[in-house]
Amino acid sequence: DRVHVLSVTRQGAEPFGTPLALDNARLIRFSADGSTAYVASGTGLGPAHLSVIDMTAASGPKVVGRRDLPGRVVVALAASEGAPLIGVVGEQEVTFFDVRDSLRPAHFPVFKLPESVTRGRVVAADIDPEGQLFVLLLAEGNRLVAYDVRSPGAPRALTTVDLMPDARAPLVRDMRFSIDGDTLWIGTDDNLLSLGHGPQPTRLTAVKLMPDPQKSGPRLTDLPASIGAMLTPAQSAGSAAPATAARRGRMSMKCQGWFP
């Protein structure tokens, strides 16, 4: 129930300020400019909440606000590294916050996740540096689900990518966008759900976002070229609804390789 802040230099790391008391603090992300930290907490007994920490306060980092969340459990916390947008993932919903005023986040309408996603067990989430693409990593089927969040109050499903079609156990663990937003780095490893299937190597998968040169027709031309593209059915093989995703045509994603 504490948040500790460290000052890190070339010479080492040392405590900075006083540890902050936060009940069941679980997940933490920074605002794009680093001036504010957001901590998601959820005990399962009462409403989950998001705490706001002013990292630049005169007396050292301190909690300056709190926002209650609709659910009781926090599953993942995502923050764009270049845009004023964060998202808190609960068991059945996502709450996006506009953090242009980083100390006073304003929430958008709660986005109800489809059953196919909640049943897939979300293990991680991230938002691209432009604040336009929201992705969820699902344990079941080792899948990635992407949404267009240019309108955070009404996210639009883009595509589902089967990351490890030959895997029999949930192996995906975490992910992050590259600094340019063109690539998702996804870590896979052994976990409690995979032990019965024997040891698995630790790997990084690079998922590249790119236009699809084989398709013509409508594209998301107002998105960066690395995101706005048509979806090819072959790239969504194994997804829950590849035909629907292909008709809507949002984005192309390719696994670029494995890095043992």
PDB file of N, CA, C and O in Angstrom, residues 116-163:
ATOM      1  N   SER A 116     -16.276 -11.209 -26.277  1.00  0.00           N
ATOM      2  CA  SER A 116     -15.157 -11.952 -26.849  1.00  0.00           C
ATOM      3  C   SER A 116     -13.824 -11.476 -26.292  1.00  0.00           C
ATOM      4  O   SER A 116     -12.854 -12.240 -26.210  1.00  0.00           O
ATOM      5  N   VAL A 117     -13.754 -10.213 -25.887  1.00  0.00           N
ATOM      6  CA  VAL A 117     -12.531  -9.662 -25.308  1.00  0.00           C
ATOM      7  C   VAL A 117     -12.435  -9.987 -23.819  1.00  0.00           C
ATOM      8  O   VAL A 117     -11.393 -10.425 -23.328  1.00  0.00           O
ATOM      9  N   THR A 118     -13.514  -9.787 -23.078  1.00  0.00           N
ATOM     10  CA  THR A 118     -13.467 -10.055 -21.638  1.00  0.00           C
ATOM     11  C   THR A 118     -13.206 -11.530 -21.363  1.00  0.00           C
ATOM     12  O   THR A 118     -12.484 -11.874 -20.424  1.00  0.00           O
ATOM     13  N   ARG A 119     -13.767 -12.397 -22.172  1.00  0.00           N
ATOM     14  CA  ARG A 119     -13.534 -13.835 -21.986  1.00  0.00           C
ATOM     15  C   ARG A 119     -12.114 -14.216 -22.380  1.00  0.00           C
ATOM     16  O   ARG A 119     -11.601 -15.251 -21.959  1.00  0.00           O
ATOM     17  N   GLY A 120     -11.468 -13.387 -23.189  1.00  0.00           N
ATOM     18  CA  GLY A 120     -10.103 -13.663 -23.611  1.00  0.00           C
ATOM     19  C   GLY A 120      -9.064 -13.339 -22.560  1.00  0.00           C
ATOM     20  O   GLY A 120      -7.899 -13.657 -22.711  1.00  0.00           O
ATOM     21  N   ARG A 121      -9.451 -12.679 -21.474  1.00  0.00           N
ATOM     22  CA  ARG A 121      -8.576 -12.337 -20.358  1.00  0.00           C
ATOM     23  C   ARG A 121      -7.475 -11.364 -20.772  1.00  0.00           C
ATOM     24  O   ARG A 121      -6.413 -11.750 -21.227  1.00  0.00           O
ATOM     25  N   VAL A 122      -7.744 -10.099 -20.567  1.00  0.00           N
ATOM     26  CA  VAL A 122      -6.778  -9.050 -20.895  1.00  0.00           C
ATOM     27  C   VAL A 122      -5.583  -9.130 -19.937  1.00  0.00           C
ATOM     28  O   VAL A 122      -5.765  -9.205 -18.724  1.00  0.00           O
ATOM     29  N   VAL A 123      -4.373  -9.114 -20.502  1.00  0.00           N
ATOM     30  CA  VAL A 123      -3.172  -9.132 -19.666  1.00  0.00           C
ATOM     31  C   VAL A 123      -2.374  -7.836 -19.774  1.00  0.00           C
ATOM     32  O   VAL A 123      -1.532  -7.557 -18.914  1.00  0.00           O
ATOM     33  N   ALA A 124      -2.603  -7.040 -20.816  1.00  0.00           N
ATOM     34  CA  ALA A 124      -1.862  -5.789 -20.976  1.00  0.00           C
ATOM     35  C   ALA A 124      -2.607  -4.894 -21.955  1.00  0.00           C
ATOM     36  O   ALA A 124      -3.436  -5.361 -22.745  1.00  0.00           O
ATOM     37  N   ALA A 125      -2.279  -3.590 -21.903  1.00  0.00           N
ATOM     38  CA  ALA A 125      -2.882  -2.617 -22.819  1.00  0.00           C
ATOM     39  C   ALA A 125      -1.858  -1.531 -23.101  1.00  0.00           C
ATOM     40  O   ALA A 125      -0.958  -1.285 -22.303  1.00  0.00           O
ATOM     41  N   ASP A 126      -2.004  -0.876 -24.257  1.00  0.00           N
ATOM     42  CA  ASP A 126      -1.137   0.248 -24.570  1.00  0.00           C
ATOM     43  C   ASP A 126      -1.829   1.169 -25.564  1.00  0.00           C
ATOM     44  O   ASP A 126      -2.779   0.762 -26.256  1.00  0.00           O
ATOM     45  N   ILE A 127      -1.352   2.415 -25.620  1.00  0.00           N
ATOM     46  CA  ILE A 127      -1.858   3.434 -26.545  1.00  0.00           C
ATOM     47  C   ILE A 127      -0.672   3.960 -27.335  1.00  0.00           C
ATOM     48  O   ILE A 127       0.379   4.241 -26.749  1.00  0.00           O
ATOM     49  N   ASP A 128      -0.820   4.104 -28.650  1.00  0.00           N
ATOM     50  CA  ASP A 128       0.304   4.542 -29.462  1.00  0.00           C
ATOM     51  C   ASP A 128       0.653   6.000 -29.158  1.00  0.00           C
ATOM     52  O   ASP A 128      -0.136   6.732 -28.556  1.00  0.00           O
ATOM     53  N   PRO A 129       1.868   6.442 -29.539  1.00  0.00           N
ATOM     54  CA  PRO A 129       2.301   7.800 -29.198  1.00  0.00           C
ATOM     55  C   PRO A 129       1.439   8.914 -29.781  1.00  0.00           C
ATOM     56  O   PRO A 129       1.477  10.039 -29.287  1.00  0.00           O
ATOM     57  N   GLU A 130       0.674   8.618 -30.830  1.00  0.00           N
ATOM     58  CA  GLU A 130      -0.219   9.624 -31.410  1.00  0.00           C
ATOM     59  C   GLU A 130      -1.562   9.693 -30.677  1.00  0.00           C
ATOM     60  O   GLU A 130      -2.361  10.589 -30.929  1.00  0.00           O
ATOM     61  N   GLY A 131      -1.820   8.732 -29.789  1.00  0.00           N
ATOM     62  CA  GLY A 131      -3.088   8.698 -29.075  1.00  0.00           C
ATOM     63  C   GLY A 131      -4.258   8.310 -29.956  1.00  0.00           C
ATOM     64  O   GLY A 131      -5.396   8.689 -29.694  1.00  0.00           O
ATOM     65  N   GLN A 132      -3.991   7.516 -31.000  1.00  0.00           N
ATOM     66  CA  GLN A 132      -5.035   7.143 -31.958  1.00  0.00           C
ATOM     67  C   GLN A 132      -5.355   5.654 -31.958  1.00  0.00           C
ATOM     68  O   GLN A 132      -6.416   5.251 -32.415  1.00  0.00           O
ATOM     69  N   LEU A 133      -4.446   4.843 -31.433  1.00  0.00           N
ATOM     70  CA  LEU A 133      -4.606   3.396 -31.497  1.00  0.00           C
ATOM     71  C   LEU A 133      -4.487   2.802 -30.103  1.00  0.00           C
ATOM     72  O   LEU A 133      -3.498   3.045 -29.392  1.00  0.00           O
ATOM     73  N   PHE A 134      -5.491   2.051 -29.695  1.00  0.00           N
ATOM     74  CA  PHE A 134      -5.535   1.390 -28.395  1.00  0.00           C
ATOM     75  C   PHE A 134      -5.504  -0.108 -28.621  1.00  0.00           C
ATOM     76  O   PHE A 134      -6.293  -0.635 -29.416  1.00  0.00           O
ATOM     77  N   VAL A 135      -4.578  -0.802 -27.945  1.00  0.00           N
ATOM     78  CA  VAL A 135      -4.443  -2.242 -28.170  1.00  0.00           C
ATOM     79  C   VAL A 135      -4.553  -2.994 -26.850  1.00  0.00           C
ATOM     80  O   VAL A 135      -4.108  -2.515 -25.793  1.00  0.00           O
ATOM     81  N   LEU A 136      -5.142  -4.165 -26.920  1.00  0.00           N
ATOM     82  CA  LEU A 136      -5.279  -5.051 -25.773  1.00  0.00           C
ATOM     83  C   LEU A 136      -4.616  -6.382 -26.107  1.00  0.00           C
ATOM     84  O   LEU A 136      -4.748  -6.884 -27.225  1.00  0.00           O
ATOM     85  N   LEU A 137      -3.921  -6.954 -25.139  1.00  0.00           N
ATOM     86  CA  LEU A 137      -3.284  -8.247 -25.299  1.00  0.00           C
ATOM     87  C   LEU A 137      -4.113  -9.272 -24.533  1.00  0.00           C
ATOM     88  O   LEU A 137      -4.358  -9.103 -23.330  1.00  0.00           O
ATOM     89  N   LEU A 138      -4.557 -10.324 -25.218  1.00  0.00           N
ATOM     90  CA  LEU A 138      -5.442 -11.330 -24.628  1.00  0.00           C
ATOM     91  C   LEU A 138      -4.702 -12.641 -24.421  1.00  0.00           C
ATOM     92  O   LEU A 138      -4.044 -13.148 -25.345  1.00  0.00           O
ATOM     93  N   ALA A 139      -4.848 -13.214 -23.227  1.00  0.00           N
ATOM     94  CA  ALA A 139      -4.174 -14.470 -22.910  1.00  0.00           C
ATOM     95  C   ALA A 139      -4.718 -15.620 -23.749  1.00  0.00           C
ATOM     96  O   ALA A 139      -3.959 -16.392 -24.343  1.00  0.00           O
ATOM     97  N   GLU A 140      -6.034 -15.756 -23.799  1.00  0.00           N
ATOM     98  CA  GLU A 140      -6.632 -16.863 -24.535  1.00  0.00           C
ATOM     99  C   GLU A 140      -6.403 -16.694 -26.032  1.00  0.00           C
ATOM    100  O   GLU A 140      -6.822 -15.702 -26.628  1.00  0.00           O
ATOM    101  N   GLY A 141      -5.729 -17.644 -26.631  1.00  0.00           N
ATOM    102  CA  GLY A 141      -5.450 -17.574 -28.054  1.00  0.00           C
ATOM    103  C   GLY A 141      -4.254 -16.706 -28.392  1.00  0.00           C
ATOM    104  O   GLY A 141      -3.907 -16.566 -29.565  1.00  0.00           O
ATOM    105  N   ASN A 142      -3.622 -16.101 -27.385  1.00  0.00           N
ATOM    106  CA  ASN A 142      -2.451 -15.241 -27.630  1.00  0.00           C
ATOM    107  C   ASN A 142      -2.753 -14.236 -28.732  1.00  0.00           C
ATOM    108  O   ASN A 142      -2.105 -14.194 -29.770  1.00  0.00           O
ATOM    109  N   ARG A 143      -3.766 -13.411 -28.467  1.00  0.00           N
ATOM    110  CA  ARG A 143      -4.264 -12.490 -29.492  1.00  0.00           C
ATOM    111  C   ARG A 143      -4.026 -11.033 -29.107  1.00  0.00           C
ATOM    112  O   ARG A 143      -3.858 -10.696 -27.944  1.00  0.00           O
ATOM    113  N   LEU A 144      -4.046 -10.204 -30.126  1.00  0.00           N
ATOM    114  CA  LEU A 144      -3.977  -8.758 -29.962  1.00  0.00           C
ATOM    115  C   LEU A 144      -5.219  -8.154 -30.605  1.00  0.00           C
ATOM    116  O   LEU A 144      -5.562  -8.489 -31.740  1.00  0.00           O
ATOM    117  N   VAL A 145      -5.900  -7.280 -29.873  1.00  0.00           N
ATOM    118  CA  VAL A 145      -7.102  -6.614 -30.366  1.00  0.00           C
ATOM    119  C   VAL A 145      -6.824  -5.116 -30.432  1.00  0.00           C
ATOM    120  O   VAL A 145      -6.313  -4.532 -29.467  1.00  0.00           O
ATOM    121  N   ALA A 146      -7.125  -4.497 -31.564  1.00  0.00           N
ATOM    122  CA  ALA A 146      -6.815  -3.081 -31.765  1.00  0.00           C
ATOM    123  C   ALA A 146      -8.083  -2.268 -31.990  1.00  0.00           C
ATOM    124  O   ALA A 146      -9.018  -2.721 -32.660  1.00  0.00           O
ATOM    125  N   TYR A 147      -8.096  -1.037 -31.437  1.00  0.00           N
ATOM    126  CA  TYR A 147      -9.219  -0.117 -31.570  1.00  0.00           C
ATOM    127  C   TYR A 147      -8.725   1.251 -32.036  1.00  0.00           C
ATOM    128  O   TYR A 147      -7.640   1.694 -31.648  1.00  0.00           O
ATOM    129  N   ASP A 148      -9.539   1.899 -32.826  1.00  0.00           N
ATOM    130  CA  ASP A 148      -9.326   3.299 -33.208  1.00  0.00           C
ATOM    131  C   ASP A 148      -9.928   4.160 -32.099  1.00  0.00           C
ATOM    132  O   ASP A 148     -11.128   4.097 -31.837  1.00  0.00           O
ATOM    133  N   VAL A 149      -9.085   4.968 -31.431  1.00  0.00           N
ATOM    134  CA  VAL A 149      -9.580   5.800 -30.331  1.00  0.00           C
ATOM    135  C   VAL A 149      -9.369   7.280 -30.619  1.00  0.00           C
ATOM    136  O   VAL A 149      -9.153   8.081 -29.704  1.00  0.00           O
ATOM    137  N   ARG A 150      -9.466   7.655 -31.888  1.00  0.00           N
ATOM    138  CA  ARG A 150      -9.433   9.080 -32.192  1.00  0.00           C
ATOM    139  C   ARG A 150     -10.623   9.787 -31.556  1.00  0.00           C
ATOM    140  O   ARG A 150     -10.560  10.974 -31.247  1.00  0.00           O
ATOM    141  N   SER A 151     -11.714   9.043 -31.352  1.00  0.00           N
ATOM    142  CA  SER A 151     -12.848   9.526 -30.564  1.00  0.00           C
ATOM    143  C   SER A 151     -12.946   8.614 -29.343  1.00  0.00           C
ATOM    144  O   SER A 151     -13.630   7.588 -29.385  1.00  0.00           O
ATOM    145  N   PRO A 152     -12.242   8.931 -28.257  1.00  0.00           N
ATOM    146  CA  PRO A 152     -12.163   8.007 -27.122  1.00  0.00           C
ATOM    147  C   PRO A 152     -13.503   7.670 -26.496  1.00  0.00           C
ATOM    148  O   PRO A 152     -13.622   6.648 -25.815  1.00  0.00           O
ATOM    149  N   GLY A 153     -14.507   8.506 -26.720  1.00  0.00           N
ATOM    150  CA  GLY A 153     -15.817   8.198 -26.181  1.00  0.00           C
ATOM    151  C   GLY A 153     -16.548   7.128 -26.957  1.00  0.00           C
ATOM    152  O   GLY A 153     -17.538   6.576 -26.477  1.00  0.00           O
ATOM    153  N   ALA A 154     -16.060   6.811 -28.147  1.00  0.00           N
ATOM    154  CA  ALA A 154     -16.700   5.799 -28.987  1.00  0.00           C
ATOM    155  C   ALA A 154     -15.635   5.040 -29.774  1.00  0.00           C
ATOM    156  O   ALA A 154     -15.496   5.217 -30.991  1.00  0.00           O
ATOM    157  N   PRO A 155     -14.819   4.200 -29.122  1.00  0.00           N
ATOM    158  CA  PRO A 155     -13.777   3.443 -29.825  1.00  0.00           C
ATOM    159  C   PRO A 155     -14.368   2.546 -30.907  1.00  0.00           C
ATOM    160  O   PRO A 155     -15.481   2.032 -30.770  1.00  0.00           O
ATOM    161  N   ARG A 156     -13.609   2.360 -31.984  1.00  0.00           N
ATOM    162  CA  ARG A 156     -14.028   1.496 -33.089  1.00  0.00           C
ATOM    163  C   ARG A 156     -13.068   0.322 -33.216  1.00  0.00           C
ATOM    164  O   ARG A 156     -11.855   0.497 -33.254  1.00  0.00           O
ATOM    165  N   ALA A 157     -13.636  -0.878 -33.302  1.00  0.00           N
ATOM    166  CA  ALA A 157     -12.811  -2.075 -33.466  1.00  0.00           C
ATOM    167  C   ALA A 157     -12.115  -2.038 -34.821  1.00  0.00           C
ATOM    168  O   ALA A 157     -12.720  -1.708 -35.839  1.00  0.00           O
ATOM    169  N   LEU A 158     -10.810  -2.359 -34.823  1.00  0.00           N
ATOM    170  CA  LEU A 158     -10.032  -2.376 -36.057  1.00  0.00           C
ATOM    171  C   LEU A 158      -9.755  -3.799 -36.521  1.00  0.00           C
ATOM    172  O   LEU A 158     -10.139  -4.203 -37.605  1.00  0.00           O
ATOM    173  N   THR A 159      -9.081  -4.555 -35.688  1.00  0.00           N
ATOM    174  CA  THR A 159      -8.706  -5.904 -36.107  1.00  0.00           C
ATOM    175  C   THR A 159      -8.276  -6.742 -34.910  1.00  0.00           C
ATOM    176  O   THR A 159      -7.997  -6.216 -33.836  1.00  0.00           O
ATOM    177  N   THR A 160      -8.221  -8.040 -35.132  1.00  0.00           N
ATOM    178  CA  THR A 160      -7.677  -8.989 -34.165  1.00  0.00           C
ATOM    179  C   THR A 160      -6.540  -9.751 -34.843  1.00  0.00           C
ATOM    180  O   THR A 160      -6.686 -10.202 -35.974  1.00  0.00           O
ATOM    181  N   VAL A 161      -5.413  -9.870 -34.161  1.00  0.00           N
ATOM    182  CA  VAL A 161      -4.255 -10.556 -34.720  1.00  0.00           C
ATOM    183  C   VAL A 161      -3.917 -11.771 -33.868  1.00  0.00           C
ATOM    184  O   VAL A 161      -3.780 -11.667 -32.647  1.00  0.00           O
ATOM    185  N   ASP A 162      -3.810 -12.927 -34.513  1.00  0.00           N
ATOM    186  CA  ASP A 162      -3.398 -14.157 -33.849  1.00  0.00           C
ATOM    187  C   ASP A 162      -1.875 -14.170 -33.833  1.00  0.00           C
ATOM    188  O   ASP A 162      -1.236 -14.393 -34.854  1.00  0.00           O
ATOM    189  N   LEU A 163      -1.284 -13.930 -32.673  1.00  0.00           N
ATOM    190  CA  LEU A 163       0.163 -13.753 -32.582  1.00  0.00           C
ATOM    191  C   LEU A 163       0.934 -15.065 -32.626  1.00  0.00           C
ATOM    192  O   LEU A 163       2.052 -15.122 -33.143  1.00  0.00           O
TER     193      LEU A 163
END
